[in-house]
XYZ file of C-alpha atoms in Angstrom:
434
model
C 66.435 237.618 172.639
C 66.929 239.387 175.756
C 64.727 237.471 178.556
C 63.490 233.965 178.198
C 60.123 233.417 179.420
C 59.873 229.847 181.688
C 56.719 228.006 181.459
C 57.764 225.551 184.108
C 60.148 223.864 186.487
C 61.027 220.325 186.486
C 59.896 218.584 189.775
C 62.784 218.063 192.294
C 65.207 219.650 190.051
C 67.466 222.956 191.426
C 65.306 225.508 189.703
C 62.312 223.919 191.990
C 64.755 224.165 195.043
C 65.597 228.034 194.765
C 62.038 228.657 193.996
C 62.023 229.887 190.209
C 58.330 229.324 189.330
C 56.084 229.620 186.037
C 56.044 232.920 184.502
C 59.886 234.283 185.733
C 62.526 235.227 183.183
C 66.027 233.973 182.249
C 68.272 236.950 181.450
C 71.948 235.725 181.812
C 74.155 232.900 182.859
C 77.627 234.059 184.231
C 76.620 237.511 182.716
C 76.237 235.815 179.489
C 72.792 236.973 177.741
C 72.113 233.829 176.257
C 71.326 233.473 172.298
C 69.689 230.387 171.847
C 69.536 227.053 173.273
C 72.639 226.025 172.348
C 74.331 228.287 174.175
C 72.380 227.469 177.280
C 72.879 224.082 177.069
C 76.566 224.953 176.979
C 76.738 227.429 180.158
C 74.449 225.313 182.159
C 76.589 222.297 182.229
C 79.095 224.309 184.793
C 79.935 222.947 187.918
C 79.506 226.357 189.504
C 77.424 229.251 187.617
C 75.868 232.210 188.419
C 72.073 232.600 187.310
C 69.971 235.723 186.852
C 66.669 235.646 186.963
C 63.593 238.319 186.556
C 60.723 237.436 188.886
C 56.740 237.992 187.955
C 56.871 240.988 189.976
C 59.702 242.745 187.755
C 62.575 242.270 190.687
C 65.457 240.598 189.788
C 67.015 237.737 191.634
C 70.966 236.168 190.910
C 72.121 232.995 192.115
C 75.151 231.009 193.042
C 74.694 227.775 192.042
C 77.339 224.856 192.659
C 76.229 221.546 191.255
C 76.864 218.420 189.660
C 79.009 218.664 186.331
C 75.754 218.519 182.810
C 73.262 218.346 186.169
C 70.115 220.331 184.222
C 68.695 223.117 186.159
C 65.037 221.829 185.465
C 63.942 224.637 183.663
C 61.270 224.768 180.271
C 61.304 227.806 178.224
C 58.216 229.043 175.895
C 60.816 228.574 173.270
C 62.939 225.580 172.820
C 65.439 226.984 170.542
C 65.708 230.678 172.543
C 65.320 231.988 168.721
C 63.815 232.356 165.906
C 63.383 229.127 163.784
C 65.876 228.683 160.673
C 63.947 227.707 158.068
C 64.792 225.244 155.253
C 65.838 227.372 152.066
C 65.728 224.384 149.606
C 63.002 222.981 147.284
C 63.785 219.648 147.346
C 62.437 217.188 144.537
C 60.976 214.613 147.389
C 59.943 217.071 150.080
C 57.434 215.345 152.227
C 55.751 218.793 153.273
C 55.263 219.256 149.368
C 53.059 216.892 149.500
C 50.831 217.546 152.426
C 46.937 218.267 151.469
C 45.766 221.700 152.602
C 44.038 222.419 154.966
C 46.142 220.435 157.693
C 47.404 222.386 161.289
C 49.563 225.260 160.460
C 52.677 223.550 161.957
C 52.656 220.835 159.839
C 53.819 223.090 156.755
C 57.026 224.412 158.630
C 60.206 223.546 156.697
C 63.079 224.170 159.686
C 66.919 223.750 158.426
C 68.143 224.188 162.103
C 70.931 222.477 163.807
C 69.962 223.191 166.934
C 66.926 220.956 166.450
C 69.063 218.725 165.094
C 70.744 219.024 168.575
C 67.296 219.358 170.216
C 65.487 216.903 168.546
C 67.139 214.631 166.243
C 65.833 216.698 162.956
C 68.015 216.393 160.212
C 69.626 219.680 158.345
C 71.122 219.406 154.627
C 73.808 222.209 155.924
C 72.859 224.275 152.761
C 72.280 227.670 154.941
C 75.095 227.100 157.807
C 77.358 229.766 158.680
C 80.744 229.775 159.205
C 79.966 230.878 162.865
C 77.413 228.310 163.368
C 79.799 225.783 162.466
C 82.531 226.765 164.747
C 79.967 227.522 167.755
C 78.714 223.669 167.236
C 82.636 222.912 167.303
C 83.155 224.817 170.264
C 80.262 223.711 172.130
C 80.686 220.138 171.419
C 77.565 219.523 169.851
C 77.120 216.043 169.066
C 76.026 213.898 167.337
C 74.639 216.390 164.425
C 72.261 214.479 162.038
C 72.836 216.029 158.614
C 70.538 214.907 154.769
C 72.826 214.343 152.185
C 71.293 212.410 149.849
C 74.281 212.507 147.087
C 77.651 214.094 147.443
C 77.822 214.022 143.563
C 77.611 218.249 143.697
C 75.670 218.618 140.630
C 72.524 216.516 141.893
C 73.012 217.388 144.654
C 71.913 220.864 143.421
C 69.183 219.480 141.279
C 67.464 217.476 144.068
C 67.962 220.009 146.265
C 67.178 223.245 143.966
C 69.754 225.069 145.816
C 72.837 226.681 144.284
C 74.428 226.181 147.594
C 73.688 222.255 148.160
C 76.832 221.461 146.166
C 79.259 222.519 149.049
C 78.258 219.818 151.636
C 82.205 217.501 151.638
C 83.657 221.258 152.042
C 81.676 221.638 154.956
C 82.119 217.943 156.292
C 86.270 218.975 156.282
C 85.693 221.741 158.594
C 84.385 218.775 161.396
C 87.727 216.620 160.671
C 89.797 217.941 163.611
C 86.894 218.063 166.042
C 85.073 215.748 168.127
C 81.648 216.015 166.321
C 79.926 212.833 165.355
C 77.783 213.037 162.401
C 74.829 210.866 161.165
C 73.843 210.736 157.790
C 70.438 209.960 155.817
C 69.945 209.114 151.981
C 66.740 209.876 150.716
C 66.748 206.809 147.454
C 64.998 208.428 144.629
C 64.752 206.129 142.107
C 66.575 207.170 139.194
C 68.260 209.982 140.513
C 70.805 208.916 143.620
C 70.459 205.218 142.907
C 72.710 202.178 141.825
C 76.517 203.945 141.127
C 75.110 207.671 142.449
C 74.505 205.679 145.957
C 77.470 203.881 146.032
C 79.743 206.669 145.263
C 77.815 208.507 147.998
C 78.617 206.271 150.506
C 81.905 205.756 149.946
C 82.302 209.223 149.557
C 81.313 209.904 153.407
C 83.007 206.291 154.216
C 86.295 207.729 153.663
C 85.572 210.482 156.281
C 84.712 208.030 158.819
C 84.753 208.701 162.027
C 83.821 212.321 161.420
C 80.663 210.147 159.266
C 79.523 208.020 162.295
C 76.799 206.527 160.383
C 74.353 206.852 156.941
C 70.815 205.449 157.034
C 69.347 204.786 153.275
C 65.286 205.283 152.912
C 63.127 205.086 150.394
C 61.745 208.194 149.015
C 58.022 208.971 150.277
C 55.380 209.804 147.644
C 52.067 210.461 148.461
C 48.712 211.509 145.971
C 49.064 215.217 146.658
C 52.102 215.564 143.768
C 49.930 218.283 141.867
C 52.735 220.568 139.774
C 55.701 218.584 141.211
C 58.341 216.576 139.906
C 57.497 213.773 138.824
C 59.232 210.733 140.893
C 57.956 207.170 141.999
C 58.475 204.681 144.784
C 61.203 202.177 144.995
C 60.087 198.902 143.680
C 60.469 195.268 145.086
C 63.059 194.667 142.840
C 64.671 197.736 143.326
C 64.776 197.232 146.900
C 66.541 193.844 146.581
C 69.442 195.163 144.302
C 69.712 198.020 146.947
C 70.213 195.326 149.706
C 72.986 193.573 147.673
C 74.801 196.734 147.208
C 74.570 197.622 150.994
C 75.328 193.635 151.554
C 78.897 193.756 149.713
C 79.599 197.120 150.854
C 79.055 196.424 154.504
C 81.702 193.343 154.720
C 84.376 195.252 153.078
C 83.749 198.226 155.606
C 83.187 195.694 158.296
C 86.850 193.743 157.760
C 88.386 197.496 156.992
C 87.724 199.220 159.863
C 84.883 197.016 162.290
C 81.959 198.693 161.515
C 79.520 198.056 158.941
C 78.703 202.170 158.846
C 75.877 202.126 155.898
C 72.240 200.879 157.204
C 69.333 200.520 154.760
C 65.467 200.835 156.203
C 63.195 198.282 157.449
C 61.210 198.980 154.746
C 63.543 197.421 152.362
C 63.253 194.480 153.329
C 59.887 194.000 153.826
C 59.319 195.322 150.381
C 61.642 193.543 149.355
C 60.441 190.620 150.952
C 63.762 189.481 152.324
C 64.522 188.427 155.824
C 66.005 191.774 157.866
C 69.855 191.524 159.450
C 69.788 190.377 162.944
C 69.902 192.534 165.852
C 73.595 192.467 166.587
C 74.119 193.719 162.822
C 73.093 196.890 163.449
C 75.521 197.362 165.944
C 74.759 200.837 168.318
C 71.406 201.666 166.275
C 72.776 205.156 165.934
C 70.059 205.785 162.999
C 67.226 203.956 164.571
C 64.745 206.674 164.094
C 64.922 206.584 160.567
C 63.173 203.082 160.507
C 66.762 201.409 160.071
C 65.927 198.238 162.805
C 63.078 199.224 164.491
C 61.637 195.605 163.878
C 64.461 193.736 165.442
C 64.287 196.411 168.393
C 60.535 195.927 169.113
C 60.979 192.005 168.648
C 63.828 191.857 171.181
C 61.517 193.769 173.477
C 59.013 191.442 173.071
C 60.776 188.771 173.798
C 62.293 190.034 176.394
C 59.297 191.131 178.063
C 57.592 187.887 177.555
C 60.287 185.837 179.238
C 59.767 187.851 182.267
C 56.302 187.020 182.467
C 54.769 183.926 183.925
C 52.431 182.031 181.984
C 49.189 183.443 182.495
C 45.589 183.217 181.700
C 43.720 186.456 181.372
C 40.669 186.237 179.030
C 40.840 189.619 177.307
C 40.705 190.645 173.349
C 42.061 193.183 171.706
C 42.245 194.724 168.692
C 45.566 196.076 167.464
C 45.778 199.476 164.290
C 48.492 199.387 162.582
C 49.967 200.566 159.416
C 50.557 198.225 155.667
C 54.337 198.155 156.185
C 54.113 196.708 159.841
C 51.137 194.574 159.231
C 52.380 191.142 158.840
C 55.175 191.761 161.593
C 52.471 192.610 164.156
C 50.390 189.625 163.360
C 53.320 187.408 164.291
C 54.464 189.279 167.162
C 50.998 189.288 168.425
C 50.280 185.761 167.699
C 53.717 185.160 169.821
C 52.014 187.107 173.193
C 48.901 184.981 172.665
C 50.827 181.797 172.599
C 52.283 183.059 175.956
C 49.259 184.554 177.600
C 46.034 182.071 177.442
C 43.127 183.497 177.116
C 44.196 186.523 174.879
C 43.363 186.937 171.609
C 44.655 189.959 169.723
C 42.833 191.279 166.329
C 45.631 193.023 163.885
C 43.769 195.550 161.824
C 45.423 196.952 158.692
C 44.604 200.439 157.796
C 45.650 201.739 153.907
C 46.388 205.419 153.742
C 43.862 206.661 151.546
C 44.462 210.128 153.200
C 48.162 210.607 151.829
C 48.205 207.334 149.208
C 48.282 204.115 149.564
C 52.283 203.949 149.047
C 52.431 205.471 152.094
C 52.394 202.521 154.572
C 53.867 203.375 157.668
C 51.470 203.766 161.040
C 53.238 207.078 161.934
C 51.143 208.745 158.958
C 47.434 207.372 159.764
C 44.589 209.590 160.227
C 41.688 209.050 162.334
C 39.726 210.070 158.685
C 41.134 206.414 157.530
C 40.442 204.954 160.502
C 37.348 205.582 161.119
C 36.039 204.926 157.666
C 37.560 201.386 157.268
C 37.118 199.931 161.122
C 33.883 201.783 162.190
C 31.516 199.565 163.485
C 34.353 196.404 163.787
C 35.723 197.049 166.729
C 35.477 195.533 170.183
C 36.713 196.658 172.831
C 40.456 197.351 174.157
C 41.690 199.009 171.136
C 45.102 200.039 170.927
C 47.259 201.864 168.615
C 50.912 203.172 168.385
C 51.452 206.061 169.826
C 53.396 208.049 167.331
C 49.757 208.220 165.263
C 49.317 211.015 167.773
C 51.124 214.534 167.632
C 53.451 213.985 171.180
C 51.389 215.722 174.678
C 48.391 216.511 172.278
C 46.660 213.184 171.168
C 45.613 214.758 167.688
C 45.402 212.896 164.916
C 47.504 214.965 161.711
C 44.076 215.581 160.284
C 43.293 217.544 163.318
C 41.124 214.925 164.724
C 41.296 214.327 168.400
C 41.390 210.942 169.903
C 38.455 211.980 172.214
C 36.819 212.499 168.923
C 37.866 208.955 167.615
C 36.975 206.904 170.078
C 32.917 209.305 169.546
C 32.845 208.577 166.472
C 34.107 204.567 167.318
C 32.244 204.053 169.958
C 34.850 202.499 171.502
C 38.162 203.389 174.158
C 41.591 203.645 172.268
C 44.422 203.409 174.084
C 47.924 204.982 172.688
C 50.694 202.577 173.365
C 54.313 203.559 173.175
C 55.890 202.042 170.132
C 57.856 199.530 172.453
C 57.523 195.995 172.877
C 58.101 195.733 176.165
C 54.879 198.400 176.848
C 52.901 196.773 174.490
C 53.288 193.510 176.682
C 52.684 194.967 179.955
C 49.350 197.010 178.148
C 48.466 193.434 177.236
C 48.950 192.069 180.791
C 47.187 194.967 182.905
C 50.682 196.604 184.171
């Protein structure tokens, strides 16, 4: 790409100062025409750079720019990645995007396989269409940490739940990391009777004994919704199956824990509240380097409840409100909520349970709820001061994934809704009136 079209500048920030504005071009850094974002990244962290820039008007500006060392320059680009996006070249068994219905937002049904939105974003690759270059350009760069989906390093089924010919390569490609300083975080996808029982265990062994270049692996249960039409034919984890999972990861944690002081291998929430098993304390999941793949988000939340509530006097505030929420977190949000009420007199907080009947009911978690659910379970039942988690909501567009808009919600309610950030600490203060 030759020129990189900015959309805007970052209040206060250095692009703001030298007055780039809306609509300008990036062509080079240090004479470098600049590839994709992870090159940019790389050139702007310089002390001292030089930066050319094409104006609205077609005249083109260059700067000397001396700054602090990783100080951003407070620019947005149209596109993120500077590129084209790589897209994901496997077919695996579990896909999630599989599984969608039709008819959903176009975006929805993009499959990327990109590191640099594993760099951007936290999206995790499976590493089956990386180049040689890439990988020494992420080495070079110092991209880190790199959040990779393994699933099994058995190389066989690895191929098989991936239907790639290329997915059986991925320890060869974890050597070429060894002498570098990349961190990488792993996720297991647990298909029951696949990657399970010995298959898992193996796996994570297999990636223990590369530790540190392994930071981390996350285990999750697979995802299956009611849209499995022509697909392989896979099923959810079961209690039971949950609870041998946890005493696999249980014994396997202490020996990695006296071997080298870290307990590396971190299974979901969701485990354990399937389960139905009490979930490791806070401290035992040490840096919560895979936190957004559900592994201790209910201890997190908790401990910013908690927290938030011992900073607050005891007051009396006379409100009600009426908290969505998905299956999985539905008992955990009653007695959370039932904690803040004890706190706060006066409040009384509703927890509503909405089933997926859009996906399947064994999908449970309040990240996949539709305002088509919604509305056709709580219409008519609500009060006022609604609130529900934010990530039901695509991020700086408050739609709903069945392209329902929350203006269109709370219509069809007749009520507000507010979004609140899936934090305890917010939720408290949204509670309060802060």
């Amino acid at each position: 790409m030759d020129k990189n079209l900015i959309i805007d500048i970052v209040k206060g920030s250095i692009a703001e100062e030298i007055e780039i504005e809306k609509g300008d071009f990036l062509i080079s850094i240090d004479g470098v025409k600049i590839n994709d974002c992870i090159e940019y990244r790389y050139l702007e962290t310089s002390e001292s750079l030089e930066l050319e820039i094409e104006k609205k008007s077609g005249e083109v500006w260059v700067f000397d720019i001396d700054k602090e060392m990783d100080e951003p320059l407070g620019i947005i680009y149209e596109n993120a990645l500077m590129d084209e996006v790589k897209t994901c070249q496997n077919k695996c068994l579990f896909c999630f995007v599989d599984q969608l219905p039709k008819n959903m937002r176009k975006s929805l049904y993009l499959k990327d396989d990109d590191s640099r939105l594993s760099f951007l974003m936290g999206n995790y690759l499976t590493l089956t269409n990386m180049t040689d270059n890439e990988i020494d350009k992420i080495i070079e760069y110092g991209i880190s940490p790199i959040k990779v989906s393994v699933h099994t390093t058995n190389p066989e089924l690895r191929k098989k739940m991936l239907k790639n010919k290329n997915a059986d390569k991925i320890m060869q490609v974890f050597d070429k990391f060894r002498n570098s300083n990349i961190e990488i975080d792993c996720q297991i996808v647990l298909v029951p009777g696949y990657n399970d029982k010995l298959e898992l265990s193996n796996t994570i062994l297999d990636l223990y004994n590369i530790h540190p270049v392994i930071r981390s692996v996350a285990v999750v249960p697979v995802g299956i919704t009611k849209h499995r039409q022509g697909l392989p034919d896979i099923r959810v984890v079961t209690p039971d199956e949950c609870r041998e999972s946890i005493h696999l990861i249980n014994g396997m944690q202490k020996k990695f824990l006296k071997e080298k002081g870290t307990r590396f291998v971190y299974l979901s929430d969701e485990f354990y509240i399937r389960g139905k098993l009490d979930l490791p304390d806070y401290k035992e999941y040490e840096e919560f380097h895979v936190l957004d793949n559900g592994v201790g988000m209910v201890r997190v939340f908790e401990r910013e409840v908690d927290e938030a509530l011992k900073k607050t006097k005891n007051l009396k505030i006379d409100k009600k409100f009426t908290v969505l929420t998905g299956t999985l977190a539905y008992d955990f949000m009653r007695k959370t909520t039932a904690k803040i009420c004890q706190k706060l007199e006066g409040v009384v907080i509703d927890v509503i349970e909405i089933k997926n009947d859009y996906f399947g009911r064994d999908v449970n978690v309040s990240g996949l709820i539709t305002a088509s659910d919604i509305i056709s379970q709580v219409k008519g039942r609500l009060g006022s001061n609604v609130l529900i988690p934010e990530n039901m909501l695509k991020k700086d567009e408050n739609m709903f994934l069945d392209d329902v808009s929350l203006i269109d919600l709370e219509k069809e309610l007749g009520v507000s809704v507010k979004p609140v950030e899936v934090n305890g600490y917010k939720l408290v203060r949204e509670i309060i009136g802060e």
